Amino acid sequence: AETKTPSLVLDADIFYAPQFPSLLKKLDSNPNARTIITPHPKEFFTILDSVNLLSSKGANIGFSDVVKNRFEYARLFGENFKNVVLVSKGAVNYIVHGKEIYIVSNGGPALAKAGSGDVLAGLCLSLLAQGKSAAEAAKTAVLAHATASSKIKNNFSLSPLGLIELISQL
């Protein structure tokens, strides 16, 4: 059966696909869709550029400008894509939904390892599958992800499976 309320999490290489801007606009046009995107800073820059939000702010805006002014650009994204939830991964994770920005700063450097973003995307998707709204799924997933990572004493030893185990203990 065809669903009228698609639920999905987009991550990684999809942000570089030439079709991504039209996909993002189509998903945003459905107020019932439960869509979460989980880019890291370079991917977020690529998204902003591909949907022409950087050119709306002036010429010659580079990656470092977006990183330095990340909350300004997060607000810009939220204003333009009100029905898509942005989970920006980084040293400080933040969630953008329309005009609302939630900052989760209790994560740790252990999350800078390959695979930890995959765990976060999986958490978001599992919460969507349980019927949560995109915003609630994102907030819950980011908080659980960060809380579990803050329990790591040796940052170098975190693996995605270890992170999942810590999340299951929350």
JSON list of C-alpha atoms in Angstrom, two decimals:
[
{"chain": "A", "resi": 1, "resn": "ALA", "atom": "CA", "xyz": [0.00, 0.00, 0.00]},
{"chain": "A", "resi": 2, "resn": "GLU", "atom": "CA", "xyz": [1.21, 3.49, -0.81]},
{"chain": "A", "resi": 3, "resn": "THR", "atom": "CA", "xyz": [1.90, 5.64, 2.21]},
{"chain": "A", "resi": 4, "resn": "LYS", "atom": "CA", "xyz": [0.88, 9.27, 2.30]},
{"chain": "A", "resi": 5, "resn": "THR", "atom": "CA", "xyz": [3.32, 10.04, 5.10]},
{"chain": "A", "resi": 6, "resn": "PRO", "atom": "CA", "xyz": [6.78, 8.97, 4.03]},
{"chain": "A", "resi": 7, "resn": "SER", "atom": "CA", "xyz": [9.28, 8.50, 6.84]},
{"chain": "A", "resi": 8, "resn": "LEU", "atom": "CA", "xyz": [12.97, 8.49, 6.10]},
{"chain": "A", "resi": 9, "resn": "VAL", "atom": "CA", "xyz": [16.43, 9.45, 7.24]},
{"chain": "A", "resi": 10, "resn": "LEU", "atom": "CA", "xyz": [18.92, 10.68, 4.67]},
{"chain": "A", "resi": 11, "resn": "ASP", "atom": "CA", "xyz": [22.66, 10.59, 5.33]},
{"chain": "A", "resi": 12, "resn": "ALA", "atom": "CA", "xyz": [26.07, 10.59, 3.65]},
{"chain": "A", "resi": 13, "resn": "ASP", "atom": "CA", "xyz": [26.53, 10.41, -0.12]},
{"chain": "A", "resi": 14, "resn": "ILE", "atom": "CA", "xyz": [22.90, 11.19, -0.99]},
{"chain": "A", "resi": 15, "resn": "PHE", "atom": "CA", "xyz": [23.72, 14.85, -0.24]},
{"chain": "A", "resi": 16, "resn": "TYR", "atom": "CA", "xyz": [26.15, 14.89, -3.17]},
{"chain": "A", "resi": 17, "resn": "ALA", "atom": "CA", "xyz": [23.71, 13.38, -5.71]},
{"chain": "A", "resi": 18, "resn": "PRO", "atom": "CA", "xyz": [22.57, 15.76, -8.45]},
{"chain": "A", "resi": 19, "resn": "GLN", "atom": "CA", "xyz": [18.94, 14.79, -7.73]},
{"chain": "A", "resi": 20, "resn": "PHE", "atom": "CA", "xyz": [19.17, 15.68, -4.04]},
{"chain": "A", "resi": 21, "resn": "PRO", "atom": "CA", "xyz": [17.93, 19.31, -4.29]},
{"chain": "A", "resi": 22, "resn": "SER", "atom": "CA", "xyz": [14.74, 18.25, -6.09]},
{"chain": "A", "resi": 23, "resn": "LEU", "atom": "CA", "xyz": [14.24, 15.35, -3.65]},
{"chain": "A", "resi": 24, "resn": "LEU", "atom": "CA", "xyz": [14.64, 17.68, -0.68]},
{"chain": "A", "resi": 25, "resn": "LYS", "atom": "CA", "xyz": [12.13, 20.16, -2.12]},
{"chain": "A", "resi": 26, "resn": "LYS", "atom": "CA", "xyz": [9.65, 17.38, -2.83]},
{"chain": "A", "resi": 27, "resn": "LEU", "atom": "CA", "xyz": [9.95, 15.96, 0.70]},
{"chain": "A", "resi": 28, "resn": "ASP", "atom": "CA", "xyz": [9.57, 19.43, 2.18]},
{"chain": "A", "resi": 29, "resn": "SER", "atom": "CA", "xyz": [6.41, 20.05, 0.16]},
{"chain": "A", "resi": 30, "resn": "ASN", "atom": "CA", "xyz": [4.63, 17.28, 2.10]},
{"chain": "A", "resi": 31, "resn": "PRO", "atom": "CA", "xyz": [3.77, 18.58, 5.59]},
{"chain": "A", "resi": 32, "resn": "ASN", "atom": "CA", "xyz": [2.96, 15.03, 6.69]},
{"chain": "A", "resi": 33, "resn": "ALA", "atom": "CA", "xyz": [6.34, 13.59, 5.72]},
{"chain": "A", "resi": 34, "resn": "ARG", "atom": "CA", "xyz": [8.65, 12.63, 8.56]},
{"chain": "A", "resi": 35, "resn": "THR", "atom": "CA", "xyz": [12.05, 13.42, 7.10]},
{"chain": "A", "resi": 36, "resn": "ILE", "atom": "CA", "xyz": [15.38, 13.76, 8.92]},
{"chain": "A", "resi": 37, "resn": "ILE", "atom": "CA", "xyz": [18.69, 14.61, 7.28]},
{"chain": "A", "resi": 38, "resn": "THR", "atom": "CA", "xyz": [21.94, 14.03, 9.19]},
{"chain": "A", "resi": 39, "resn": "PRO", "atom": "CA", "xyz": [24.84, 15.88, 7.52]},
{"chain": "A", "resi": 40, "resn": "HIS", "atom": "CA", "xyz": [28.26, 16.63, 8.96]},
{"chain": "A", "resi": 41, "resn": "PRO", "atom": "CA", "xyz": [29.57, 20.18, 8.31]},
{"chain": "A", "resi": 42, "resn": "LYS", "atom": "CA", "xyz": [30.97, 19.51, 4.81]},
{"chain": "A", "resi": 43, "resn": "GLU", "atom": "CA", "xyz": [27.74, 17.79, 3.77]},
{"chain": "A", "resi": 44, "resn": "PHE", "atom": "CA", "xyz": [25.70, 20.68, 5.20]},
{"chain": "A", "resi": 45, "resn": "PHE", "atom": "CA", "xyz": [27.76, 23.13, 3.14]},
{"chain": "A", "resi": 46, "resn": "THR", "atom": "CA", "xyz": [27.08, 21.00, 0.05]},
{"chain": "A", "resi": 47, "resn": "ILE", "atom": "CA", "xyz": [23.34, 20.96, 0.79]},
{"chain": "A", "resi": 48, "resn": "LEU", "atom": "CA", "xyz": [23.18, 24.74, 1.24]},
{"chain": "A", "resi": 49, "resn": "ASP", "atom": "CA", "xyz": [25.10, 25.24, -1.99]},
{"chain": "A", "resi": 50, "resn": "SER", "atom": "CA", "xyz": [23.00, 22.74, -3.97]},
{"chain": "A", "resi": 51, "resn": "VAL", "atom": "CA", "xyz": [19.69, 24.40, -3.01]},
{"chain": "A", "resi": 52, "resn": "ASN", "atom": "CA", "xyz": [21.10, 27.89, -3.72]},
{"chain": "A", "resi": 53, "resn": "LEU", "atom": "CA", "xyz": [20.88, 29.13, -0.14]},
{"chain": "A", "resi": 54, "resn": "LEU", "atom": "CA", "xyz": [24.52, 30.24, -0.14]},
{"chain": "A", "resi": 55, "resn": "SER", "atom": "CA", "xyz": [24.07, 32.42, -3.20]},
{"chain": "A", "resi": 56, "resn": "SER", "atom": "CA", "xyz": [21.12, 34.09, -1.49]},
{"chain": "A", "resi": 57, "resn": "LYS", "atom": "CA", "xyz": [23.56, 35.35, 1.19]},
{"chain": "A", "resi": 58, "resn": "GLY", "atom": "CA", "xyz": [26.07, 36.82, -1.27]},
{"chain": "A", "resi": 59, "resn": "ALA", "atom": "CA", "xyz": [28.98, 35.81, -3.43]},
{"chain": "A", "resi": 60, "resn": "ASN", "atom": "CA", "xyz": [32.03, 33.81, -2.38]},
{"chain": "A", "resi": 61, "resn": "ILE", "atom": "CA", "xyz": [30.65, 32.13, 0.72]},
{"chain": "A", "resi": 62, "resn": "GLY", "atom": "CA", "xyz": [32.92, 29.21, 1.52]},
{"chain": "A", "resi": 63, "resn": "PHE", "atom": "CA", "xyz": [32.94, 26.21, 3.80]},
{"chain": "A", "resi": 64, "resn": "SER", "atom": "CA", "xyz": [34.71, 28.07, 6.62]},
{"chain": "A", "resi": 65, "resn": "ASP", "atom": "CA", "xyz": [32.03, 30.80, 6.53]},
{"chain": "A", "resi": 66, "resn": "VAL", "atom": "CA", "xyz": [29.31, 28.20, 6.99]},
{"chain": "A", "resi": 67, "resn": "VAL", "atom": "CA", "xyz": [31.16, 26.51, 9.87]},
{"chain": "A", "resi": 68, "resn": "LYS", "atom": "CA", "xyz": [31.88, 29.83, 11.58]},
{"chain": "A", "resi": 69, "resn": "ASN", "atom": "CA", "xyz": [28.24, 30.97, 11.23]},
{"chain": "A", "resi": 70, "resn": "ARG", "atom": "CA", "xyz": [26.59, 27.56, 11.49]},
{"chain": "A", "resi": 71, "resn": "PHE", "atom": "CA", "xyz": [23.57, 28.69, 13.48]},
{"chain": "A", "resi": 72, "resn": "GLU", "atom": "CA", "xyz": [22.84, 31.49, 11.02]},
{"chain": "A", "resi": 73, "resn": "TYR", "atom": "CA", "xyz": [22.90, 28.97, 8.17]},
{"chain": "A", "resi": 74, "resn": "ALA", "atom": "CA", "xyz": [20.91, 26.45, 10.22]},
{"chain": "A", "resi": 75, "resn": "ARG", "atom": "CA", "xyz": [18.20, 29.10, 10.69]},
{"chain": "A", "resi": 76, "resn": "LEU", "atom": "CA", "xyz": [18.28, 29.82, 6.97]},
{"chain": "A", "resi": 77, "resn": "PHE", "atom": "CA", "xyz": [17.82, 26.12, 6.23]},
{"chain": "A", "resi": 78, "resn": "GLY", "atom": "CA", "xyz": [14.94, 25.87, 8.71]},
{"chain": "A", "resi": 79, "resn": "GLU", "atom": "CA", "xyz": [13.19, 28.89, 7.21]},
{"chain": "A", "resi": 80, "resn": "ASN", "atom": "CA", "xyz": [13.40, 27.37, 3.73]},
{"chain": "A", "resi": 81, "resn": "PHE", "atom": "CA", "xyz": [12.69, 23.73, 4.60]},
{"chain": "A", "resi": 82, "resn": "LYS", "atom": "CA", "xyz": [10.09, 23.84, 7.36]},
{"chain": "A", "resi": 83, "resn": "ASN", "atom": "CA", "xyz": [9.02, 20.20, 7.03]},
{"chain": "A", "resi": 84, "resn": "VAL", "atom": "CA", "xyz": [12.49, 18.62, 7.06]},
{"chain": "A", "resi": 85, "resn": "VAL", "atom": "CA", "xyz": [14.38, 18.11, 10.32]},
{"chain": "A", "resi": 86, "resn": "LEU", "atom": "CA", "xyz": [18.11, 18.80, 10.16]},
{"chain": "A", "resi": 87, "resn": "VAL", "atom": "CA", "xyz": [20.42, 16.99, 12.56]},
{"chain": "A", "resi": 88, "resn": "SER", "atom": "CA", "xyz": [23.82, 18.56, 12.14]},
{"chain": "A", "resi": 89, "resn": "LYS", "atom": "CA", "xyz": [26.61, 16.31, 13.36]},
{"chain": "A", "resi": 90, "resn": "GLY", "atom": "CA", "xyz": [29.77, 17.78, 14.81]},
{"chain": "A", "resi": 91, "resn": "ALA", "atom": "CA", "xyz": [31.53, 18.67, 18.04]},
{"chain": "A", "resi": 92, "resn": "VAL", "atom": "CA", "xyz": [28.19, 20.14, 19.11]},
{"chain": "A", "resi": 93, "resn": "ASN", "atom": "CA", "xyz": [25.16, 18.49, 17.57]},
{"chain": "A", "resi": 94, "resn": "TYR", "atom": "CA", "xyz": [22.12, 20.58, 16.82]},
{"chain": "A", "resi": 95, "resn": "ILE", "atom": "CA", "xyz": [18.65, 19.95, 15.51]},
{"chain": "A", "resi": 96, "resn": "VAL", "atom": "CA", "xyz": [16.73, 22.39, 13.33]},
{"chain": "A", "resi": 97, "resn": "HIS", "atom": "CA", "xyz": [13.01, 22.17, 12.69]},
{"chain": "A", "resi": 98, "resn": "GLY", "atom": "CA", "xyz": [11.51, 25.27, 11.14]},
{"chain": "A", "resi": 99, "resn": "LYS", "atom": "CA", "xyz": [12.35, 28.17, 13.44]},
{"chain": "A", "resi": 100, "resn": "GLU", "atom": "CA", "xyz": [13.39, 25.97, 16.35]},
{"chain": "A", "resi": 101, "resn": "ILE", "atom": "CA", "xyz": [17.01, 25.03, 17.07]},
{"chain": "A", "resi": 102, "resn": "TYR", "atom": "CA", "xyz": [17.95, 22.53, 19.76]},
{"chain": "A", "resi": 103, "resn": "ILE", "atom": "CA", "xyz": [21.59, 22.26, 20.82]},
{"chain": "A", "resi": 104, "resn": "VAL", "atom": "CA", "xyz": [22.97, 19.10, 22.42]},
{"chain": "A", "resi": 105, "resn": "SER", "atom": "CA", "xyz": [26.45, 19.78, 23.74]},
{"chain": "A", "resi": 106, "resn": "ASN", "atom": "CA", "xyz": [27.00, 16.83, 26.05]},
{"chain": "A", "resi": 107, "resn": "GLY", "atom": "CA", "xyz": [28.54, 14.55, 23.43]},
{"chain": "A", "resi": 108, "resn": "GLY", "atom": "CA", "xyz": [32.23, 13.94, 23.32]},
{"chain": "A", "resi": 109, "resn": "PRO", "atom": "CA", "xyz": [35.10, 13.66, 20.86]},
{"chain": "A", "resi": 110, "resn": "ALA", "atom": "CA", "xyz": [34.52, 9.90, 20.74]},
{"chain": "A", "resi": 111, "resn": "LEU", "atom": "CA", "xyz": [31.73, 10.63, 18.25]},
{"chain": "A", "resi": 112, "resn": "ALA", "atom": "CA", "xyz": [34.26, 11.83, 15.68]},
{"chain": "A", "resi": 113, "resn": "LYS", "atom": "CA", "xyz": [34.90, 8.22, 14.68]},
{"chain": "A", "resi": 114, "resn": "ALA", "atom": "CA", "xyz": [33.67, 6.51, 11.55]},
{"chain": "A", "resi": 115, "resn": "GLY", "atom": "CA", "xyz": [30.40, 4.73, 12.15]},
{"chain": "A", "resi": 116, "resn": "SER", "atom": "CA", "xyz": [29.07, 6.91, 14.95]},
{"chain": "A", "resi": 117, "resn": "GLY", "atom": "CA", "xyz": [26.98, 8.93, 12.47]},
{"chain": "A", "resi": 118, "resn": "ASP", "atom": "CA", "xyz": [25.55, 5.68, 11.14]},
{"chain": "A", "resi": 119, "resn": "VAL", "atom": "CA", "xyz": [24.46, 4.81, 14.66]},
{"chain": "A", "resi": 120, "resn": "LEU", "atom": "CA", "xyz": [22.78, 8.20, 14.97]},
{"chain": "A", "resi": 121, "resn": "ALA", "atom": "CA", "xyz": [20.96, 7.79, 11.66]},
{"chain": "A", "resi": 122, "resn": "GLY", "atom": "CA", "xyz": [19.83, 4.32, 12.75]},
{"chain": "A", "resi": 123, "resn": "LEU", "atom": "CA", "xyz": [18.53, 5.68, 16.04]},
{"chain": "A", "resi": 124, "resn": "CYS", "atom": "CA", "xyz": [16.55, 8.36, 14.21]},
{"chain": "A", "resi": 125, "resn": "LEU", "atom": "CA", "xyz": [15.08, 5.79, 11.82]},
{"chain": "A", "resi": 126, "resn": "SER", "atom": "CA", "xyz": [14.16, 3.35, 14.59]},
{"chain": "A", "resi": 127, "resn": "LEU", "atom": "CA", "xyz": [12.30, 6.11, 16.43]},
{"chain": "A", "resi": 128, "resn": "LEU", "atom": "CA", "xyz": [10.46, 7.10, 13.24]},
{"chain": "A", "resi": 129, "resn": "ALA", "atom": "CA", "xyz": [9.48, 3.44, 12.83]},
{"chain": "A", "resi": 130, "resn": "GLN", "atom": "CA", "xyz": [7.98, 3.57, 16.32]},
{"chain": "A", "resi": 131, "resn": "GLY", "atom": "CA", "xyz": [5.71, 6.43, 15.23]},
{"chain": "A", "resi": 132, "resn": "LYS", "atom": "CA", "xyz": [7.58, 9.43, 16.63]},
{"chain": "A", "resi": 133, "resn": "SER", "atom": "CA", "xyz": [7.45, 12.72, 14.75]},
{"chain": "A", "resi": 134, "resn": "ALA", "atom": "CA", "xyz": [10.64, 13.64, 12.92]},
{"chain": "A", "resi": 135, "resn": "ALA", "atom": "CA", "xyz": [11.43, 16.37, 15.46]},
{"chain": "A", "resi": 136, "resn": "GLU", "atom": "CA", "xyz": [10.88, 14.09, 18.48]},
{"chain": "A", "resi": 137, "resn": "ALA", "atom": "CA", "xyz": [12.83, 11.24, 16.88]},
{"chain": "A", "resi": 138, "resn": "ALA", "atom": "CA", "xyz": [15.75, 13.56, 16.15]},
{"chain": "A", "resi": 139, "resn": "LYS", "atom": "CA", "xyz": [15.83, 15.11, 19.63]},
{"chain": "A", "resi": 140, "resn": "THR", "atom": "CA", "xyz": [15.59, 11.72, 21.37]},
{"chain": "A", "resi": 141, "resn": "ALA", "atom": "CA", "xyz": [18.21, 10.11, 19.12]},
{"chain": "A", "resi": 142, "resn": "VAL", "atom": "CA", "xyz": [20.73, 12.94, 19.44]},
{"chain": "A", "resi": 143, "resn": "LEU", "atom": "CA", "xyz": [20.36, 13.08, 23.21]},
{"chain": "A", "resi": 144, "resn": "ALA", "atom": "CA", "xyz": [20.74, 9.29, 23.60]},
{"chain": "A", "resi": 145, "resn": "HIS", "atom": "CA", "xyz": [23.71, 9.27, 21.21]},
{"chain": "A", "resi": 146, "resn": "ALA", "atom": "CA", "xyz": [25.48, 12.09, 23.07]},
{"chain": "A", "resi": 147, "resn": "THR", "atom": "CA", "xyz": [24.68, 10.75, 26.53]},
{"chain": "A", "resi": 148, "resn": "ALA", "atom": "CA", "xyz": [26.04, 7.31, 25.67]},
{"chain": "A", "resi": 149, "resn": "SER", "atom": "CA", "xyz": [29.22, 8.77, 24.14]},
{"chain": "A", "resi": 150, "resn": "SER", "atom": "CA", "xyz": [29.89, 10.86, 27.23]},
{"chain": "A", "resi": 151, "resn": "LYS", "atom": "CA", "xyz": [30.37, 7.62, 29.18]},
{"chain": "A", "resi": 152, "resn": "ILE", "atom": "CA", "xyz": [33.45, 6.73, 27.11]},
{"chain": "A", "resi": 153, "resn": "LYS", "atom": "CA", "xyz": [36.71, 7.22, 29.00]},
{"chain": "A", "resi": 154, "resn": "ASN", "atom": "CA", "xyz": [39.07, 6.27, 26.16]},
{"chain": "A", "resi": 155, "resn": "ASN", "atom": "CA", "xyz": [37.89, 8.09, 23.02]},
{"chain": "A", "resi": 156, "resn": "PHE", "atom": "CA", "xyz": [40.08, 5.97, 20.76]},
{"chain": "A", "resi": 157, "resn": "SER", "atom": "CA", "xyz": [38.35, 2.78, 21.84]},
{"chain": "A", "resi": 158, "resn": "LEU", "atom": "CA", "xyz": [34.78, 3.63, 20.81]},
{"chain": "A", "resi": 159, "resn": "SER", "atom": "CA", "xyz": [33.33, 1.47, 18.07]},
{"chain": "A", "resi": 160, "resn": "PRO", "atom": "CA", "xyz": [29.83, 1.67, 16.59]},
{"chain": "A", "resi": 161, "resn": "LEU", "atom": "CA", "xyz": [28.93, -1.60, 18.33]},
{"chain": "A", "resi": 162, "resn": "GLY", "atom": "CA", "xyz": [30.27, -0.27, 21.63]},
{"chain": "A", "resi": 163, "resn": "LEU", "atom": "CA", "xyz": [28.19, 2.88, 21.18]},
{"chain": "A", "resi": 164, "resn": "ILE", "atom": "CA", "xyz": [25.07, 0.80, 20.49]},
{"chain": "A", "resi": 165, "resn": "GLU", "atom": "CA", "xyz": [25.75, -1.23, 23.64]},
{"chain": "A", "resi": 166, "resn": "LEU", "atom": "CA", "xyz": [26.07, 1.94, 25.71]},
{"chain": "A", "resi": 167, "resn": "ILE", "atom": "CA", "xyz": [22.82, 3.31, 24.24]},
{"chain": "A", "resi": 168, "resn": "SER", "atom": "CA", "xyz": [21.03, 0.09, 25.15]},
{"chain": "A", "resi": 169, "resn": "GLN", "atom": "CA", "xyz": [22.11, 0.63, 28.78]},
{"chain": "A", "resi": 170, "resn": "LEU", "atom": "CA", "xyz": [20.51, 4.08, 29.06]}
]
